Amino acid sequence: MTHKKYTGSAGGWGALKATTEHLLKSENVAKNIANLLKTNQDDGFDCPGCAWGEKHENKRFRFCENGAKAVNWEATSRRVDADFFANHSVSWLKKQSDYYLEYQGRLAEPVSYNPATDKYEAISWDDAFAMIARYLHQLDDPNRLELYTSGRASNEAAFVYQLFGRRFGTNNFPDCSNMCHEASGHALIDSIGIGKGTVTIDDFELADAIFIFGQNPGTNHPRMLETLASAYSRGAKVVAFNNLKERGLQRFTNPQHPLEMLSNGSTPTTSDYFSPKLGGDMAVVRGIVKVLYARHKVAQLTGKSIFNTAFIAEHTVELEPYLAEVEATEWDVIEQQSGLSKAEIHYIADIYQQAERVIITWAMGITQHKHSVQTIQEITNLQLLFGQIGKPGAGLCPVRGHSNVQGDRTMGINEKPSAAFLDAIEAEFGFSPPRAHGHNVVRALQALEQGNSKVFIGLGGNLVAAAPDTARVAAAMRNCDLTVNIATKLNRSHVNPGKASLILPCMGRTDIDVQVAGPQKVTVEDSFSMVHASSGRVEVMDNIRSEPAIICGIAQAVLGETSEIDWQAMANDYSVIREHISRVIPGFIDFNQRIEQPGGFYLGNSARSLDWKTKSAKAVFRSHKLPDSIVPLPAHMRGKQQVFTLQTMRSHDQYNTTVYGMNDRYRGIAGERKVLFINPEDIRALGLKDGQLVDIQSLWLDDTERKISGFKLIPFDIPRGNVGAYFPEANALVPLESFGDGSETPTSKSIAVLISKTDEMQLSVN
Ligand SMILES: Nc1nc2c(c(=O)[nH]1)N[C@H]1C(S)=C(S)[C@@H](COP(=O)(O)OP(=O)(O)OC[C@H]3O[C@@H](n4cnc5c(=O)[nH]c(N)nc54)[C@H](O)[C@@H]3O)O[C@H]1N2
Ligand SMILES: Nc1nc2c(c(=O)[nH]1)N[C@H]1C(S)=C(S)[C@@H](COP(=O)(O)OP(=O)(O)OC[C@H]3O[C@@H](n4cnc5c(=O)[nH]c(N)nc54)[C@H](O)[C@@H]3O)O[C@H]1N2
Ligand SMILES: [Mo]
């Protein structure tokens, strides 16, 4: 049976059982038990899973079920070497599933694609570097190079990577963040002068209310459940806003709590749960403000106030136009767009108003819409009205995805670097970095598709599967003169090689990294701006290299004698890289000394210190109208009942494009990924049945047909008119041109779709 409603708590024995199963699958059991004990410890490695932080306290276990999957997946004894590639052509590999490709094991030696045989063949490191140099020297413009980064790269790797790109002459740094929290950075920099969250992990212990928008921590940030359950237990209000009823946002059994485990007990993680329509969160927040503004006006008649008028006066600008916009927003629009009633919004406003300290967190349910920047600025406005920034137990908390995605940005992986950053690079290294802005993910893919960019280098990640419009993106990659993937595991991007292509196998977080100067550490930054060191535990036997060593090798081959940068010294000893960082990037003074501190160090946050790095030197109320519609539609489809809005999300057994298994335990799915979550009444309204197979076709403003077939209907607790499916399978439906205003993030959480019965005869023929 594919679907059976899950009624247990999140965590608990199920999590322990799954941890054990994935440990066995790694075929490296004894070593990986030792590995897990070093996860997130002072002398161990940073978990390659998510970017949630750790409190600094003595704790034997600091991993969760999904962190354990990530560790086991990386530290497997299975190998993908030249023999493997000799046995499998690229055309054959392309037909295999994402799960199959990654499950084959760790990439073990550098390989180069031979179009004549359609196979990857062994190549030496020196020849690989020389080949890259040959292709790059042929480019008539450095901006024909695209340098992609996925968020696992360490600070050290990211810093040398951006340095190489800028010395070569381009700011083309598309990165996974463009598909992820870009809107958060964009919105927050504009509103409060810094693109990062303002809270620390300790603030969660002080908050009276925690609002969680568009986030599924049970799967994606499991260590957050402990934080939520403990906030709930001490009486804080924890309010979830989620399009789906997610188990992790309801009850949690802490697998590290013997009494709770043995008694089969569990703790609620939330006090209240609301399911807005997809993209309806901005309307929810607008509604909360509307209620509270009305109360504020009444209070003012008697000389009192509901808003924090002292904070507003001292720290903010542009309140009036915002309040006028709030006033002008009609309740029926708020109700219709949010899917919540006025009474529900009044209830939520009460909770907000009664709390002295409020934290608001969010993730992809907020950032992957057309109006994400506007929504995040609306959330920020609410917090500013009550002075909920810059005091303990309160603030804004975009919960980051990849374990070092925030650090990579800090290190300069940014297609729009600030002038100050470029000046600092120039002062430190004595060359003039390019000033023109480069490409983000969407722009890079368009440039590759049109043949304007010719060479793609990926520092980790799997852009072909992670990006929208899969078929177009795969074709764009194949159209490149050269693609280079620096990676740990085989994936979809590697089986769509350019005319020439290299796979360069690298070390991961769990590996012991020894260079000329001895064993090396790397550093990462978590969601709470804590920077700390990480050093692996697994001995490396294969012909693989560290990311910094590979990038420095490429840089040496490409830039050779003309470069005034000592790449070899940086590859030999990462503390040399950190010395440079300490002089280039604010907040990193004494970097090498400070990472010796257990738990690392805090980078600080200007907004938290009430230092607003905006033009006006104040926090800004940004006012936006609620969107006219959540998804742009062709004219003839507007207002049609049969149009659904689709969100694409993660199952419990995946890490982005890495599929660990076929189950989604908390949503009751077993052995299946081609599913479509849908309201049972919508199934009936469509004249279909539970479990029936359907085609999903997306609607967009161009003529391209985007359709996927054979998805099983799963009745689920989801608002009518909304549906959900897993990415990367559903990425074929997302048009590359459908992206967020200002953020240019693909709208992975709002795609207009039509649903129809699959012609099963046709399916079996295909
Ligand atoms: N195990 C594991 N951990 C991960 C990852 C992983 O794949 N696996 N990925 C990492 C990465 S890179 C990231 S960015 C994070 C992602 O972490 P999440 O943002 O939690 O990831 P998603 O699976 O996209 O889940 C989105 C959630 O938002 C809800 N949602 C969707 N649209 C809306 C909306 O319009 N409004 C509201 N209120 N809710 C909505 C969905 O129902 C779902 O619960 O996790 C990181 N951690
Ligand atoms: N439809 C839809 N699309 C989405 C999303 C969505 O919610 N819906 N989410 C988006 C989000 S939030 C993100 S962050 C992106 C993720 O996009 P990416 O970051 O590009 O994708 P990942 O799946 O995380 O990358 C996995 C690959 O990284 C490599 N890898 C793993 N560890 C390491 C390492 O330590 N070093 C190196 N060099 N390589 C390593 C492995 O080869 C593995 O196959 O996807 C985005 N795409
Ligand atoms: Mo992400």
PDB file of C-alpha atoms in Angstrom, residues 136-262:
ATOM      1  CA  LEU A 136      39.053  28.882 -20.812  1.00  0.00           C
ATOM      2  CA  HIS A 137      41.901  30.414 -22.823  1.00  0.00           C
ATOM      3  CA  GLN A 138      39.786  30.037 -25.960  1.00  0.00           C
ATOM      4  CA  LEU A 139      36.919  32.146 -24.577  1.00  0.00           C
ATOM      5  CA  ASP A 140      36.776  35.585 -26.165  1.00  0.00           C
ATOM      6  CA  ASP A 141      35.126  36.979 -23.013  1.00  0.00           C
ATOM      7  CA  PRO A 142      35.554  35.771 -19.421  1.00  0.00           C
ATOM      8  CA  ASN A 143      31.787  36.199 -18.985  1.00  0.00           C
ATOM      9  CA  ARG A 144      31.219  33.115 -21.110  1.00  0.00           C
ATOM     10  CA  LEU A 145      32.157  31.099 -18.033  1.00  0.00           C
ATOM     11  CA  GLU A 146      29.497  30.131 -15.453  1.00  0.00           C
ATOM     12  CA  LEU A 147      30.707  29.179 -11.960  1.00  0.00           C
ATOM     13  CA  TYR A 148      27.925  27.430 -10.025  1.00  0.00           C
ATOM     14  CA  THR A 149      28.159  26.736  -6.284  1.00  0.00           C
ATOM     15  CA  SER A 150      26.022  24.453  -4.126  1.00  0.00           C
ATOM     16  CA  GLY A 151      25.750  25.259  -0.443  1.00  0.00           C
ATOM     17  CA  ARG A 152      27.927  22.512   0.960  1.00  0.00           C
ATOM     18  CA  ALA A 153      31.167  24.172  -0.102  1.00  0.00           C
ATOM     19  CA  SER A 154      33.190  25.294   2.909  1.00  0.00           C
ATOM     20  CA  ASN A 155      34.118  28.939   3.500  1.00  0.00           C
ATOM     21  CA  GLU A 156      37.666  28.178   2.366  1.00  0.00           C
ATOM     22  CA  ALA A 157      36.545  26.486  -0.872  1.00  0.00           C
ATOM     23  CA  ALA A 158      34.037  29.252  -1.613  1.00  0.00           C
ATOM     24  CA  PHE A 159      36.590  31.989  -1.022  1.00  0.00           C
ATOM     25  CA  VAL A 160      39.215  30.536  -3.390  1.00  0.00           C
ATOM     26  CA  TYR A 161      36.475  29.783  -5.945  1.00  0.00           C
ATOM     27  CA  GLN A 162      35.209  33.363  -6.095  1.00  0.00           C
ATOM     28  CA  LEU A 163      38.805  34.599  -6.127  1.00  0.00           C
ATOM     29  CA  PHE A 164      39.574  32.396  -9.123  1.00  0.00           C
ATOM     30  CA  GLY A 165      36.446  33.579 -10.979  1.00  0.00           C
ATOM     31  CA  ARG A 166      37.107  37.248 -10.322  1.00  0.00           C
ATOM     32  CA  ARG A 167      40.793  36.975 -11.208  1.00  0.00           C
ATOM     33  CA  PHE A 168      39.724  35.275 -14.430  1.00  0.00           C
ATOM     34  CA  GLY A 169      37.365  38.198 -14.981  1.00  0.00           C
ATOM     35  CA  THR A 170      33.752  37.296 -14.248  1.00  0.00           C
ATOM     36  CA  ASN A 171      31.053  37.735 -11.599  1.00  0.00           C
ATOM     37  CA  ASN A 172      29.006  34.871 -13.046  1.00  0.00           C
ATOM     38  CA  PHE A 173      28.353  33.086  -9.754  1.00  0.00           C
ATOM     39  CA  PRO A 174      24.969  31.402  -9.997  1.00  0.00           C
ATOM     40  CA  ASP A 175      24.422  29.455  -6.795  1.00  0.00           C
ATOM     41  CA  CYS A 176      21.844  27.256  -5.106  1.00  0.00           C
ATOM     42  CA  SER A 177      20.823  30.196  -2.964  1.00  0.00           C
ATOM     43  CA  ASN A 178      19.262  31.738  -6.099  1.00  0.00           C
ATOM     44  CA  MET A 179      16.732  28.869  -5.975  1.00  0.00           C
ATOM     45  CA  CYS A 180      16.390  28.954  -2.206  1.00  0.00           C
ATOM     46  CA  HIS A 181      16.585  31.915   0.216  1.00  0.00           C
ATOM     47  CA  GLU A 182      17.464  34.596  -2.349  1.00  0.00           C
ATOM     48  CA  ALA A 183      14.206  36.410  -1.595  1.00  0.00           C
ATOM     49  CA  SER A 184      15.077  36.501   2.114  1.00  0.00           C
ATOM     50  CA  GLY A 185      18.446  38.120   1.491  1.00  0.00           C
ATOM     51  CA  HIS A 186      16.991  40.545  -1.010  1.00  0.00           C
ATOM     52  CA  ALA A 187      14.036  41.577   1.156  1.00  0.00           C
ATOM     53  CA  LEU A 188      15.962  41.876   4.402  1.00  0.00           C
ATOM     54  CA  ILE A 189      18.882  43.877   2.992  1.00  0.00           C
ATOM     55  CA  ASP A 190      16.379  46.361   1.614  1.00  0.00           C
ATOM     56  CA  SER A 191      14.265  46.536   4.788  1.00  0.00           C
ATOM     57  CA  ILE A 192      16.774  46.191   7.619  1.00  0.00           C
ATOM     58  CA  GLY A 193      20.180  46.537   5.945  1.00  0.00           C
ATOM     59  CA  ILE A 194      21.414  42.959   6.358  1.00  0.00           C
ATOM     60  CA  GLY A 195      20.381  39.845   4.461  1.00  0.00           C
ATOM     61  CA  LYS A 196      20.531  37.406   7.364  1.00  0.00           C
ATOM     62  CA  GLY A 197      18.356  36.352  10.264  1.00  0.00           C
ATOM     63  CA  THR A 198      18.536  38.475  13.417  1.00  0.00           C
ATOM     64  CA  VAL A 199      18.112  35.728  16.031  1.00  0.00           C
ATOM     65  CA  THR A 200      20.462  33.270  17.711  1.00  0.00           C
ATOM     66  CA  ILE A 201      19.603  29.771  18.881  1.00  0.00           C
ATOM     67  CA  ASP A 202      19.353  31.012  22.479  1.00  0.00           C
ATOM     68  CA  ASP A 203      16.548  33.402  21.546  1.00  0.00           C
ATOM     69  CA  PHE A 204      14.203  30.443  21.077  1.00  0.00           C
ATOM     70  CA  GLU A 205      14.384  29.847  24.837  1.00  0.00           C
ATOM     71  CA  LEU A 206      13.076  33.340  25.546  1.00  0.00           C
ATOM     72  CA  ALA A 207      10.381  33.782  22.915  1.00  0.00           C
ATOM     73  CA  ASP A 208       6.743  34.001  24.060  1.00  0.00           C
ATOM     74  CA  ALA A 209       5.510  33.196  20.573  1.00  0.00           C
ATOM     75  CA  ILE A 210       7.160  31.529  17.596  1.00  0.00           C
ATOM     76  CA  PHE A 211       5.434  31.808  14.209  1.00  0.00           C
ATOM     77  CA  ILE A 212       6.624  29.279  11.629  1.00  0.00           C
ATOM     78  CA  PHE A 213       5.763  30.027   8.019  1.00  0.00           C
ATOM     79  CA  GLY A 214       6.142  27.630   5.089  1.00  0.00           C
ATOM     80  CA  GLN A 215       8.612  25.256   6.617  1.00  0.00           C
ATOM     81  CA  ASN A 216       8.661  21.520   7.293  1.00  0.00           C
ATOM     82  CA  PRO A 217      11.185  21.081  10.104  1.00  0.00           C
ATOM     83  CA  GLY A 218      10.192  17.463  10.852  1.00  0.00           C
ATOM     84  CA  THR A 219      11.968  16.526   7.647  1.00  0.00           C
ATOM     85  CA  ASN A 220      14.250  19.389   6.749  1.00  0.00           C
ATOM     86  CA  HIS A 221      15.470  20.722  10.082  1.00  0.00           C
ATOM     87  CA  PRO A 222      14.696  17.901  12.526  1.00  0.00           C
ATOM     88  CA  ARG A 223      16.883  19.346  15.267  1.00  0.00           C
ATOM     89  CA  MET A 224      14.488  22.323  15.300  1.00  0.00           C
ATOM     90  CA  LEU A 225      11.694  20.051  16.624  1.00  0.00           C
ATOM     91  CA  GLU A 226      13.472  19.757  19.956  1.00  0.00           C
ATOM     92  CA  THR A 227      13.629  23.555  20.132  1.00  0.00           C
ATOM     93  CA  LEU A 228       9.916  23.864  19.310  1.00  0.00           C
ATOM     94  CA  ALA A 229       8.813  21.117  21.701  1.00  0.00           C
ATOM     95  CA  SER A 230      10.771  22.722  24.503  1.00  0.00           C
ATOM     96  CA  ALA A 231       9.332  26.177  23.734  1.00  0.00           C
ATOM     97  CA  TYR A 232       5.849  24.659  23.777  1.00  0.00           C
ATOM     98  CA  SER A 233       6.538  22.871  27.067  1.00  0.00           C
ATOM     99  CA  ARG A 234       7.510  26.059  28.841  1.00  0.00           C
ATOM    100  CA  GLY A 235       4.274  27.673  27.689  1.00  0.00           C
ATOM    101  CA  ALA A 236       5.276  29.603  24.582  1.00  0.00           C
ATOM    102  CA  LYS A 237       2.749  29.808  21.761  1.00  0.00           C
ATOM    103  CA  VAL A 238       4.088  28.039  18.697  1.00  0.00           C
ATOM    104  CA  VAL A 239       1.973  28.773  15.644  1.00  0.00           C
ATOM    105  CA  ALA A 240       2.464  26.946  12.353  1.00  0.00           C
ATOM    106  CA  PHE A 241       1.352  28.272   8.980  1.00  0.00           C
ATOM    107  CA  ASN A 242       1.645  25.485   6.489  1.00  0.00           C
ATOM    108  CA  ASN A 243      -0.213  24.583   3.345  1.00  0.00           C
ATOM    109  CA  LEU A 244      -0.087  20.913   4.357  1.00  0.00           C
ATOM    110  CA  LYS A 245      -0.751  19.286   7.721  1.00  0.00           C
ATOM    111  CA  GLU A 246       2.827  18.260   8.491  1.00  0.00           C
ATOM    112  CA  ARG A 247       3.338  15.724  11.291  1.00  0.00           C
ATOM    113  CA  GLY A 248       6.544  17.292  12.587  1.00  0.00           C
ATOM    114  CA  LEU A 249       4.626  20.492  13.250  1.00  0.00           C
ATOM    115  CA  GLN A 250       2.211  18.610  15.489  1.00  0.00           C
ATOM    116  CA  ARG A 251       3.934  16.144  17.853  1.00  0.00           C
ATOM    117  CA  PHE A 252       7.516  15.067  18.459  1.00  0.00           C
ATOM    118  CA  THR A 253       9.126  12.246  20.423  1.00  0.00           C
ATOM    119  CA  ASN A 254      12.745  13.067  21.084  1.00  0.00           C
ATOM    120  CA  PRO A 255      14.788   9.972  20.146  1.00  0.00           C
ATOM    121  CA  GLN A 256      17.482  11.206  22.535  1.00  0.00           C
ATOM    122  CA  HIS A 257      15.112  11.312  25.485  1.00  0.00           C
ATOM    123  CA  PRO A 258      14.976   7.805  27.050  1.00  0.00           C
ATOM    124  CA  LEU A 259      11.878   8.392  29.158  1.00  0.00           C
ATOM    125  CA  GLU A 260       9.840   9.775  26.283  1.00  0.00           C
ATOM    126  CA  MET A 261      10.969   6.910  24.048  1.00  0.00           C
ATOM    127  CA  LEU A 262      10.200   4.141  26.542  1.00  0.00           C
TER     128      LEU A 262
END
